[in-house]
PDB file of C-alpha atoms in Angstrom:
ATOM      1  CA  MET A   1      -4.294  63.974  47.340  1.00 45.00           C
ATOM      2  CA  SER A   2      -5.029  61.547  50.165  1.00 50.00           C
ATOM      3  CA  GLU A   3      -5.482  63.029  53.617  1.00 54.00           C
ATOM      4  CA  GLY A   4      -4.596  59.707  55.277  1.00 54.00           C
ATOM      5  CA  LYS A   5      -1.311  59.457  57.115  1.00 56.00           C
ATOM      6  CA  THR A   6       1.069  56.557  56.930  1.00 60.00           C
ATOM      7  CA  ASP A   7       3.659  55.717  59.543  1.00 68.00           C
ATOM      8  CA  ALA A   8       7.106  56.495  58.298  1.00 76.00           C
ATOM      9  CA  ALA A   9       9.455  53.529  58.056  1.00 83.00           C
ATOM     10  CA  PRO A  10      12.197  53.673  60.686  1.00 86.00           C
ATOM     11  CA  SER A  11      15.549  54.860  59.467  1.00 93.00           C
ATOM     12  CA  LEU A  12      18.404  52.404  59.012  1.00 93.00           C
ATOM     13  CA  ASP A  13      20.265  54.132  61.838  1.00 93.00           C
ATOM     14  CA  ALA A  14      17.291  53.662  64.149  1.00 94.00           C
ATOM     15  CA  VAL A  15      17.082  49.950  63.271  1.00 94.00           C
ATOM     16  CA  ARG A  16      20.803  49.515  63.919  1.00 95.00           C
ATOM     17  CA  GLN A  17      20.508  51.263  67.273  1.00 96.00           C
ATOM     18  CA  ARG A  18      17.700  48.891  68.231  1.00 96.00           C
ATOM     19  CA  ILE A  19      19.802  45.879  67.184  1.00 96.00           C
ATOM     20  CA  ASP A  20      22.719  47.160  69.269  1.00 97.00           C
ATOM     21  CA  ALA A  21      20.432  47.545  72.294  1.00 98.00           C
ATOM     22  CA  LEU A  22      19.073  44.030  71.818  1.00 97.00           C
ATOM     23  CA  ASP A  23      22.596  42.625  71.464  1.00 97.00           C
ATOM     24  CA  THR A  24      23.545  44.186  74.792  1.00 98.00           C
ATOM     25  CA  GLU A  25      20.491  42.721  76.471  1.00 97.00           C
ATOM     26  CA  LEU A  26      21.061  39.303  74.869  1.00 96.00           C
ATOM     27  CA  LEU A  27      24.646  39.274  76.116  1.00 97.00           C
ATOM     28  CA  ARG A  28      23.476  40.048  79.641  1.00 97.00           C
ATOM     29  CA  LEU A  29      20.925  37.215  79.564  1.00 96.00           C
ATOM     30  CA  ILE A  30      23.332  34.726  77.973  1.00 95.00           C
ATOM     31  CA  ASP A  31      25.956  35.546  80.569  1.00 95.00           C
ATOM     32  CA  GLU A  32      23.417  35.059  83.359  1.00 94.00           C
ATOM     33  CA  ARG A  33      22.318  31.730  81.883  1.00 92.00           C
ATOM     34  CA  ALA A  34      25.916  30.555  81.528  1.00 90.00           C
ATOM     35  CA  SER A  35      26.657  31.456  85.151  1.00 90.00           C
ATOM     36  CA  LEU A  36      23.816  29.172  86.270  1.00 87.00           C
ATOM     37  CA  ALA A  37      25.868  26.147  85.147  1.00 81.00           C
ATOM     38  CA  ARG A  38      28.008  26.738  88.242  1.00 81.00           C
ATOM     39  CA  VAL A  39      24.887  26.806  90.411  1.00 89.00           C
ATOM     40  CA  VAL A  40      23.780  23.503  88.859  1.00 84.00           C
ATOM     41  CA  VAL A  41      27.159  21.935  89.691  1.00 82.00           C
ATOM     42  CA  ALA A  42      26.859  23.034  93.318  1.00 85.00           C
ATOM     43  CA  ALA A  43      23.279  21.768  93.572  1.00 86.00           C
ATOM     44  CA  LYS A  44      24.268  18.370  92.141  1.00 81.00           C
ATOM     45  CA  ARG A  45      27.155  18.037  94.556  1.00 81.00           C
ATOM     46  CA  ALA A  46      24.841  18.849  97.448  1.00 83.00           C
ATOM     47  CA  ALA A  47      22.436  16.145  96.217  1.00 80.00           C
ATOM     48  CA  GLY A  48      25.232  13.591  95.848  1.00 76.00           C
ATOM     49  CA  ASP A  49      25.140  13.611  92.032  1.00 74.00           C
ATOM     50  CA  GLY A  50      28.336  15.578  91.479  1.00 69.00           C
ATOM     51  CA  GLY A  51      30.011  13.003  89.256  1.00 70.00           C
ATOM     52  CA  LYS A  52      26.956  12.175  87.150  1.00 79.00           C
ATOM     53  CA  PHE A  53      26.882  13.095  83.448  1.00 88.00           C
ATOM     54  CA  GLY A  54      24.439  15.983  83.096  1.00 89.00           C
ATOM     55  CA  LEU A  55      23.119  15.078  79.633  1.00 95.00           C
ATOM     56  CA  ARG A  56      19.288  15.010  79.710  1.00 95.00           C
ATOM     57  CA  PRO A  57      17.992  14.552  76.146  1.00 96.00           C
ATOM     58  CA  GLY A  58      14.375  14.364  77.314  1.00 95.00           C
ATOM     59  CA  ARG A  59      14.567  17.732  79.051  1.00 95.00           C
ATOM     60  CA  GLU A  60      16.360  19.268  76.072  1.00 96.00           C
ATOM     61  CA  ALA A  61      13.612  18.061  73.724  1.00 97.00           C
ATOM     62  CA  ALA A  62      10.940  19.524  76.015  1.00 96.00           C
ATOM     63  CA  ILE A  63      12.708  22.900  76.079  1.00 96.00           C
ATOM     64  CA  LEU A  64      13.122  23.043  72.309  1.00 97.00           C
ATOM     65  CA  ARG A  65       9.585  21.900  71.545  1.00 97.00           C
ATOM     66  CA  ARG A  66       8.201  24.560  73.867  1.00 97.00           C
ATOM     67  CA  LEU A  67      10.296  27.260  72.226  1.00 97.00           C
ATOM     68  CA  ILE A  68       9.475  26.141  68.686  1.00 96.00           C
ATOM     69  CA  SER A  69       5.757  26.097  69.461  1.00 95.00           C
ATOM     70  CA  SER A  70       5.859  29.592  71.000  1.00 96.00           C
ATOM     71  CA  GLU A  71       4.448  32.523  69.061  1.00 95.00           C
ATOM     72  CA  ARG A  72       7.090  34.476  67.165  1.00 94.00           C
ATOM     73  CA  LYS A  73       7.427  36.854  64.220  1.00 94.00           C
ATOM     74  CA  ALA A  74      10.535  35.877  62.271  1.00 95.00           C
ATOM     75  CA  ALA A  75      12.804  33.383  64.065  1.00 96.00           C
ATOM     76  CA  ASP A  76      12.539  30.015  62.329  1.00 95.00           C
ATOM     77  CA  ALA A  77      13.034  26.607  63.959  1.00 96.00           C
ATOM     78  CA  GLY A  78      16.609  26.308  62.699  1.00 96.00           C
ATOM     79  CA  LEU A  79      17.654  29.555  64.386  1.00 97.00           C
ATOM     80  CA  ILE A  80      15.959  28.623  67.650  1.00 97.00           C
ATOM     81  CA  VAL A  81      17.451  25.129  67.785  1.00 97.00           C
ATOM     82  CA  GLY A  82      20.893  26.386  66.762  1.00 97.00           C
ATOM     83  CA  VAL A  83      21.020  29.053  69.463  1.00 97.00           C
ATOM     84  CA  TRP A  84      19.672  26.876  72.261  1.00 96.00           C
ATOM     85  CA  GLN A  85      21.779  23.838  71.415  1.00 97.00           C
ATOM     86  CA  GLU A  86      24.828  26.074  71.738  1.00 97.00           C
ATOM     87  CA  LEU A  87      23.610  27.343  75.103  1.00 95.00           C
ATOM     88  CA  ILE A  88      22.766  23.850  76.375  1.00 95.00           C
ATOM     89  CA  GLY A  89      26.053  22.384  75.126  1.00 95.00           C
ATOM     90  CA  ASP A  90      28.042  25.158  76.784  1.00 94.00           C
ATOM     91  CA  SER A  91      26.167  24.612  80.044  1.00 92.00           C
ATOM     92  CA  LEU A  92      26.858  20.858  79.977  1.00 92.00           C
ATOM     93  CA  ALA A  93      30.525  21.438  79.218  1.00 91.00           C
ATOM     94  CA  GLY A  94      30.719  23.709  82.248  1.00 87.00           C
ATOM     95  CA  GLN A  95      29.205  21.084  84.544  1.00 87.00           C
ATOM     96  CA  GLY A  96      31.810  18.356  84.030  1.00 87.00           C
ATOM     97  CA  PRO A  97      33.388  16.038  81.444  1.00 92.00           C
ATOM     98  CA  PHE A  98      31.670  16.219  78.058  1.00 95.00           C
ATOM     99  CA  HIS A  99      33.327  15.059  74.844  1.00 97.00           C
ATOM    100  CA  ILE A 100      32.174  13.743  71.479  1.00 98.00           C
ATOM    101  CA  SER A 101      33.644  11.100  69.193  1.00 98.00           C
ATOM    102  CA  VAL A 102      32.347  11.020  65.614  1.00 98.00           C
ATOM    103  CA  TRP A 103      32.462   8.241  63.060  1.00 98.00           C
ATOM    104  CA  GLY A 104      31.154   9.711  59.820  1.00 97.00           C
ATOM    105  CA  GLY A 105      31.422   6.687  57.567  1.00 96.00           C
ATOM    106  CA  ARG A 106      31.797   7.709  53.937  1.00 93.00           C
ATOM    107  CA  ASP A 107      31.171  11.391  54.717  1.00 96.00           C
ATOM    108  CA  PRO A 108      33.208  12.361  57.808  1.00 97.00           C
ATOM    109  CA  GLY A 109      32.491  16.051  57.327  1.00 97.00           C
ATOM    110  CA  ARG A 110      28.747  15.489  57.483  1.00 97.00           C
ATOM    111  CA  GLY A 111      29.146  13.498  60.686  1.00 98.00           C
ATOM    112  CA  VAL A 112      30.986  16.383  62.330  1.00 98.00           C
ATOM    113  CA  GLU A 113      28.360  18.846  61.065  1.00 98.00           C
ATOM    114  CA  LEU A 114      25.541  16.768  62.565  1.00 98.00           C
ATOM    115  CA  ALA A 115      27.363  16.488  65.895  1.00 98.00           C
ATOM    116  CA  ARG A 116      27.950  20.229  66.121  1.00 98.00           C
ATOM    117  CA  GLN A 117      24.338  20.986  65.163  1.00 97.00           C
ATOM    118  CA  ARG A 118      23.127  18.774  67.990  1.00 97.00           C
ATOM    119  CA  PHE A 119      25.672  19.517  70.746  1.00 97.00           C
ATOM    120  CA  GLY A 120      27.079  22.936  69.886  1.00 97.00           C
ATOM    121  CA  GLY A 121      30.672  24.036  69.717  1.00 97.00           C
ATOM    122  CA  ALA A 122      31.638  23.799  73.408  1.00 96.00           C
ATOM    123  CA  PRO A 123      32.393  20.075  73.914  1.00 97.00           C
ATOM    124  CA  PRO A 124      35.696  18.775  72.504  1.00 97.00           C
ATOM    125  CA  LEU A 125      35.197  16.694  69.370  1.00 98.00           C
ATOM    126  CA  ARG A 126      37.413  14.128  67.690  1.00 98.00           C
ATOM    127  CA  GLN A 127      36.885  11.995  64.612  1.00 98.00           C
ATOM    128  CA  ALA A 128      37.116   8.228  65.033  1.00 98.00           C
ATOM    129  CA  ALA A 129      38.603   5.913  62.419  1.00 97.00           C
ATOM    130  CA  ARG A 130      36.096   3.180  63.278  1.00 98.00           C
ATOM    131  CA  PRO A 131      32.681   3.100  64.933  1.00 98.00           C
ATOM    132  CA  GLU A 132      34.168   0.795  67.574  1.00 98.00           C
ATOM    133  CA  ASP A 133      36.519   3.617  68.565  1.00 98.00           C
ATOM    134  CA  ALA A 134      33.642   6.080  68.889  1.00 98.00           C
ATOM    135  CA  LEU A 135      31.657   3.641  71.043  1.00 98.00           C
ATOM    136  CA  ALA A 136      34.718   3.074  73.234  1.00 98.00           C
ATOM    137  CA  ALA A 137      34.857   6.821  73.868  1.00 98.00           C
ATOM    138  CA  ALA A 138      31.163   6.786  74.788  1.00 98.00           C
ATOM    139  CA  ARG A 139      31.950   4.357  77.604  1.00 97.00           C
ATOM    140  CA  THR A 140      34.133   6.951  79.312  1.00 96.00           C
ATOM    141  CA  SER A 141      32.873   9.684  81.644  1.00 95.00           C
ATOM    142  CA  GLY A 142      30.990  12.382  79.709  1.00 96.00           C
ATOM    143  CA  GLY A 143      31.439  10.541  76.418  1.00 98.00           C
ATOM    144  CA  VAL A 144      29.067  10.680  73.450  1.00 98.00           C
ATOM    145  CA  ALA A 145      29.454   8.727  70.215  1.00 98.00           C
ATOM    146  CA  VAL A 146      27.923  10.006  66.984  1.00 98.00           C
ATOM    147  CA  CYS A 147      27.936   7.276  64.337  1.00 98.00           C
ATOM    148  CA  SER A 148      26.573   7.475  60.819  1.00 98.00           C
ATOM    149  CA  LEU A 149      24.096   4.978  59.404  1.00 98.00           C
ATOM    150  CA  THR A 150      25.777   3.353  56.423  1.00 96.00           C
ATOM    151  CA  PRO A 151      24.804   0.350  54.251  1.00 93.00           C
ATOM    152  CA  ASP A 152      28.038  -1.505  54.989  1.00 94.00           C
ATOM    153  CA  ASN A 153      28.486  -1.317  58.778  1.00 97.00           C
ATOM    154  CA  ALA A 154      26.165  -2.725  61.456  1.00 97.00           C
ATOM    155  CA  TRP A 155      27.875  -0.950  64.371  1.00 98.00           C
ATOM    156  CA  TRP A 156      24.456  -0.561  66.033  1.00 98.00           C
ATOM    157  CA  GLY A 157      24.269  -4.355  66.469  1.00 97.00           C
ATOM    158  CA  ARG A 158      27.029  -4.140  69.077  1.00 97.00           C
ATOM    159  CA  LEU A 159      24.659  -2.316  71.407  1.00 98.00           C
ATOM    160  CA  LEU A 160      22.693  -5.526  71.949  1.00 97.00           C
ATOM    161  CA  ALA A 161      25.617  -6.794  74.016  1.00 95.00           C
ATOM    162  CA  GLU A 162      26.156  -3.438  75.784  1.00 95.00           C
ATOM    163  CA  PRO A 163      22.896  -2.454  77.487  1.00 93.00           C
ATOM    164  CA  SER A 164      24.633   0.389  79.343  1.00 95.00           C
ATOM    165  CA  LEU A 165      25.146   2.205  76.010  1.00 98.00           C
ATOM    166  CA  LYS A 166      21.945   3.537  74.503  1.00 98.00           C
ATOM    167  CA  VAL A 167      20.881   5.471  71.441  1.00 98.00           C
ATOM    168  CA  PHE A 168      19.419   8.745  72.731  1.00 98.00           C
ATOM    169  CA  ALA A 169      19.357  11.041  69.687  1.00 98.00           C
ATOM    170  CA  ALA A 170      18.686  10.756  65.969  1.00 98.00           C
ATOM    171  CA  LEU A 171      20.490  13.300  63.788  1.00 98.00           C
ATOM    172  CA  PRO A 172      19.706  15.787  62.440  1.00 98.00           C
ATOM    173  CA  CYS A 173      17.115  16.877  64.988  1.00 96.00           C
ATOM    174  CA  LEU A 174      15.230  19.005  62.422  1.00 97.00           C
ATOM    175  CA  ALA A 175      13.611  17.675  59.257  1.00 96.00           C
ATOM    176  CA  ALA A 176      14.616  20.933  57.552  1.00 96.00           C
ATOM    177  CA  TRP A 177      18.258  19.864  57.966  1.00 96.00           C
ATOM    178  CA  GLY A 178      17.779  16.553  56.150  1.00 96.00           C
ATOM    179  CA  PRO A 179      16.704  12.961  56.765  1.00 96.00           C
ATOM    180  CA  MET A 180      18.021  10.904  59.668  1.00 97.00           C
ATOM    181  CA  SER A 181      21.564   9.791  58.890  1.00 97.00           C
ATOM    182  CA  ALA A 182      23.298   9.258  62.253  1.00 98.00           C
ATOM    183  CA  LEU A 183      22.595   8.186  65.818  1.00 98.00           C
ATOM    184  CA  ALA A 184      24.069   9.473  69.077  1.00 98.00           C
ATOM    185  CA  VAL A 185      24.973   6.994  71.827  1.00 98.00           C
ATOM    186  CA  ALA A 186      25.951   7.438  75.479  1.00 98.00           C
ATOM    187  CA  ALA A 187      25.897   5.616  78.811  1.00 97.00           C
ATOM    188  CA  ILE A 188      22.771   7.387  80.060  1.00 96.00           C
ATOM    189  CA  GLU A 189      19.178   6.543  80.854  1.00 93.00           C
ATOM    190  CA  VAL A 190      16.684   7.338  78.097  1.00 96.00           C
ATOM    191  CA  GLU A 191      13.316   8.823  79.040  1.00 95.00           C
ATOM    192  CA  PRO A 192      10.116   9.167  77.003  1.00 96.00           C
ATOM    193  CA  THR A 193       9.345  12.664  75.753  1.00 96.00           C
ATOM    194  CA  GLY A 194       5.862  12.220  74.323  1.00 95.00           C
ATOM    195  CA  GLY A 195       7.134  12.126  70.741  1.00 97.00           C
ATOM    196  CA  ASP A 196       9.725   9.406  70.290  1.00 98.00           C
ATOM    197  CA  SER A 197      11.177   6.758  68.015  1.00 98.00           C
ATOM    198  CA  THR A 198      12.604   3.513  69.383  1.00 98.00           C
ATOM    199  CA  PHE A 199      15.453   1.627  67.728  1.00 98.00           C
ATOM    200  CA  TRP A 200      15.325  -2.179  67.613  1.00 98.00           C
ATOM    201  CA  VAL A 201      17.777  -4.703  66.187  1.00 98.00           C
ATOM    202  CA  THR A 202      17.056  -8.261  65.091  1.00 98.00           C
ATOM    203  CA  ASP A 203      18.811 -11.128  63.349  1.00 97.00           C
ATOM    204  CA  ALA A 204      15.521 -12.418  61.958  1.00 97.00           C
ATOM    205  CA  PRO A 205      15.917 -13.738  58.390  1.00 95.00           C
ATOM    206  CA  GLY A 206      13.602 -12.850  55.561  1.00 93.00           C
ATOM    207  CA  ALA A 207      12.381  -9.677  53.975  1.00 95.00           C
ATOM    208  CA  PRO A 208      11.946  -6.574  56.155  1.00 97.00           C
ATOM    209  CA  SER A 209       8.319  -6.394  55.046  1.00 97.00           C
ATOM    210  CA  THR A 210       7.671  -9.813  56.611  1.00 96.00           C
ATOM    211  CA  ILE A 211       9.161  -8.680  59.916  1.00 97.00           C
ATOM    212  CA  ILE A 212       7.199  -5.429  59.809  1.00 97.00           C
ATOM    213  CA  GLU A 213       4.008  -7.416  59.245  1.00 97.00           C
ATOM    214  CA  ALA A 214       4.782  -9.694  62.204  1.00 96.00           C
ATOM    215  CA  LEU A 215       5.457  -6.712  64.471  1.00 97.00           C
ATOM    216  CA  GLY A 216       2.266  -5.058  63.277  1.00 97.00           C
ATOM    217  CA  ARG A 217       0.193  -7.982  64.518  1.00 95.00           C
ATOM    218  CA  ASP A 218       1.227  -6.945  68.039  1.00 94.00           C
ATOM    219  CA  GLY A 219       0.495  -3.299  67.387  1.00 96.00           C
ATOM    220  CA  VAL A 220       4.080  -2.221  66.698  1.00 97.00           C
ATOM    221  CA  ALA A 221       4.492   0.262  63.828  1.00 98.00           C
ATOM    222  CA  ALA A 222       7.968  -0.224  62.336  1.00 98.00           C
ATOM    223  CA  ASP A 223      10.166   0.963  59.472  1.00 98.00           C
ATOM    224  CA  ILE A 224      13.426  -0.562  58.297  1.00 98.00           C
ATOM    225  CA  LEU A 225      16.485   1.696  58.625  1.00 97.00           C
ATOM    226  CA  ALA A 226      19.388  -0.596  57.728  1.00 97.00           C
ATOM    227  CA  SER A 227      20.187  -4.207  56.910  1.00 96.00           C
ATOM    228  CA  THR A 228      23.795  -5.387  57.083  1.00 95.00           C
ATOM    229  CA  GLY A 229      25.564  -8.682  57.717  1.00 90.00           C
ATOM    230  CA  GLY A 230      22.481 -10.594  58.797  1.00 94.00           C
ATOM    231  CA  LEU A 231      21.295  -7.873  61.201  1.00 97.00           C
ATOM    232  CA  LYS A 232      18.452  -5.434  60.652  1.00 98.00           C
ATOM    233  CA  LEU A 233      17.816  -2.098  62.337  1.00 98.00           C
ATOM    234  CA  PHE A 234      14.208  -0.948  62.689  1.00 98.00           C
ATOM    235  CA  GLN A 235      12.625   2.256  63.908  1.00 98.00           C
ATOM    236  CA  PHE A 236       9.428   1.974  65.969  1.00 98.00           C
ATOM    237  CA  ALA A 237       6.882   4.745  66.329  1.00 98.00           C
ATOM    238  CA  GLY A 238       6.682   5.493  70.054  1.00 97.00           C
ATOM    239  CA  PHE A 239       8.710   4.690  73.151  1.00 98.00           C
ATOM    240  CA  TYR A 240       9.468   1.040  73.989  1.00 97.00           C
ATOM    241  CA  GLN A 241      11.395  -0.399  76.920  1.00 94.00           C
ATOM    242  CA  ARG A 242      13.707  -3.371  76.418  1.00 92.00           C
ATOM    243  CA  ASP A 243      11.250  -5.683  78.176  1.00 92.00           C
ATOM    244  CA  ASP A 244       8.093  -4.392  76.458  1.00 94.00           C
ATOM    245  CA  GLU A 245       5.612  -7.268  76.212  1.00 93.00           C
ATOM    246  CA  ARG A 246       4.616  -6.168  72.707  1.00 92.00           C
ATOM    247  CA  LEU A 247       8.023  -7.402  71.562  1.00 95.00           C
ATOM    248  CA  ALA A 248       7.791 -10.785  73.264  1.00 90.00           C
ATOM    249  CA  ARG A 249       6.791 -12.514  70.022  1.00 90.00           C
ATOM    250  CA  ALA A 250       8.998 -10.418  67.752  1.00 94.00           C
ATOM    251  CA  PRO A 251      10.926 -12.490  65.181  1.00 94.00           C
ATOM    252  CA  GLY A 252      14.602 -13.272  65.602  1.00 94.00           C
ATOM    253  CA  ARG A 253      16.758 -15.277  68.001  1.00 94.00           C
ATOM    254  CA  LEU A 254      18.933 -12.264  68.788  1.00 95.00           C
ATOM    255  CA  SER A 255      16.967  -9.054  69.060  1.00 96.00           C
ATOM    256  CA  GLY A 256      16.344  -6.122  71.336  1.00 97.00           C
ATOM    257  CA  VAL A 257      15.770  -2.417  71.882  1.00 98.00           C
ATOM    258  CA  ILE A 258      18.981  -0.366  71.712  1.00 98.00           C
ATOM    259  CA  GLY A 259      17.544   3.015  72.679  1.00 98.00           C
ATOM    260  CA  ALA A 260      15.080   5.728  71.779  1.00 98.00           C
ATOM    261  CA  ALA A 261      15.197   9.337  70.639  1.00 98.00           C
ATOM    262  CA  PRO A 262      12.884  12.314  70.230  1.00 98.00           C
ATOM    263  CA  THR A 263      11.419  12.569  66.761  1.00 97.00           C
ATOM    264  CA  GLN A 264      12.559  15.474  64.599  1.00 96.00           C
ATOM    265  CA  LEU A 265      11.381  18.615  66.328  1.00 95.00           C
ATOM    266  CA  ASP A 266       9.782  20.307  63.319  1.00 92.00           C
ATOM    267  CA  VAL A 267       7.751  17.314  62.112  1.00 77.00           C
TER     268      VAL A 267
END
């Protein structure tokens, strides 16, 4: 018979008591975090930014990347992103107008799912019959449009004529939740995060591979995302401004950057 001792596994009651204690502490911390939204509102008013939309996708990406890269025992990236997107969305909704309009294309339910994954359940959400309707809502105070990428609608081409509206998020934000299938648009400034994709539209004719080769000669790494009605949507690796000199010789008479977004957080 072995003389060694083994630690007894905790009883189910003991585990449940620990969970209850953690729940109480989590509620206290969540409540404290939520109350800080009011402090943020006051600080913005004092700085003269009281009416400015509080959405900061670059800061959100930095927060989530830091949390995902932190040491942990069991919480996976999906749990972390889900919890913090809810907290961030609730905070934004408490700071001022914040509403979402979703055009889901052939799969409206998936569009709504992607929007809620990214922005949480706090902001009001409505489904749009057309992408034009969703973009119109994005022009209003606190508005965000979430539009699906479909093979039969080049809604993203409209952003060439509306530089105030920019793509700022690619959905879903985790690779574990599926490949990119929608983009989020708002009237905000887009900032580099250190791990970004830029979205570029062109009317250049010819095969996408020819355009990719031409871009590559100026050091631009590109992939085709969609091609509809004479327009093509490309994704660049890295962050590019609209006036980036690397795009000066890019093919097409009508072309331009329409925004940028953090790459999927678990890639």
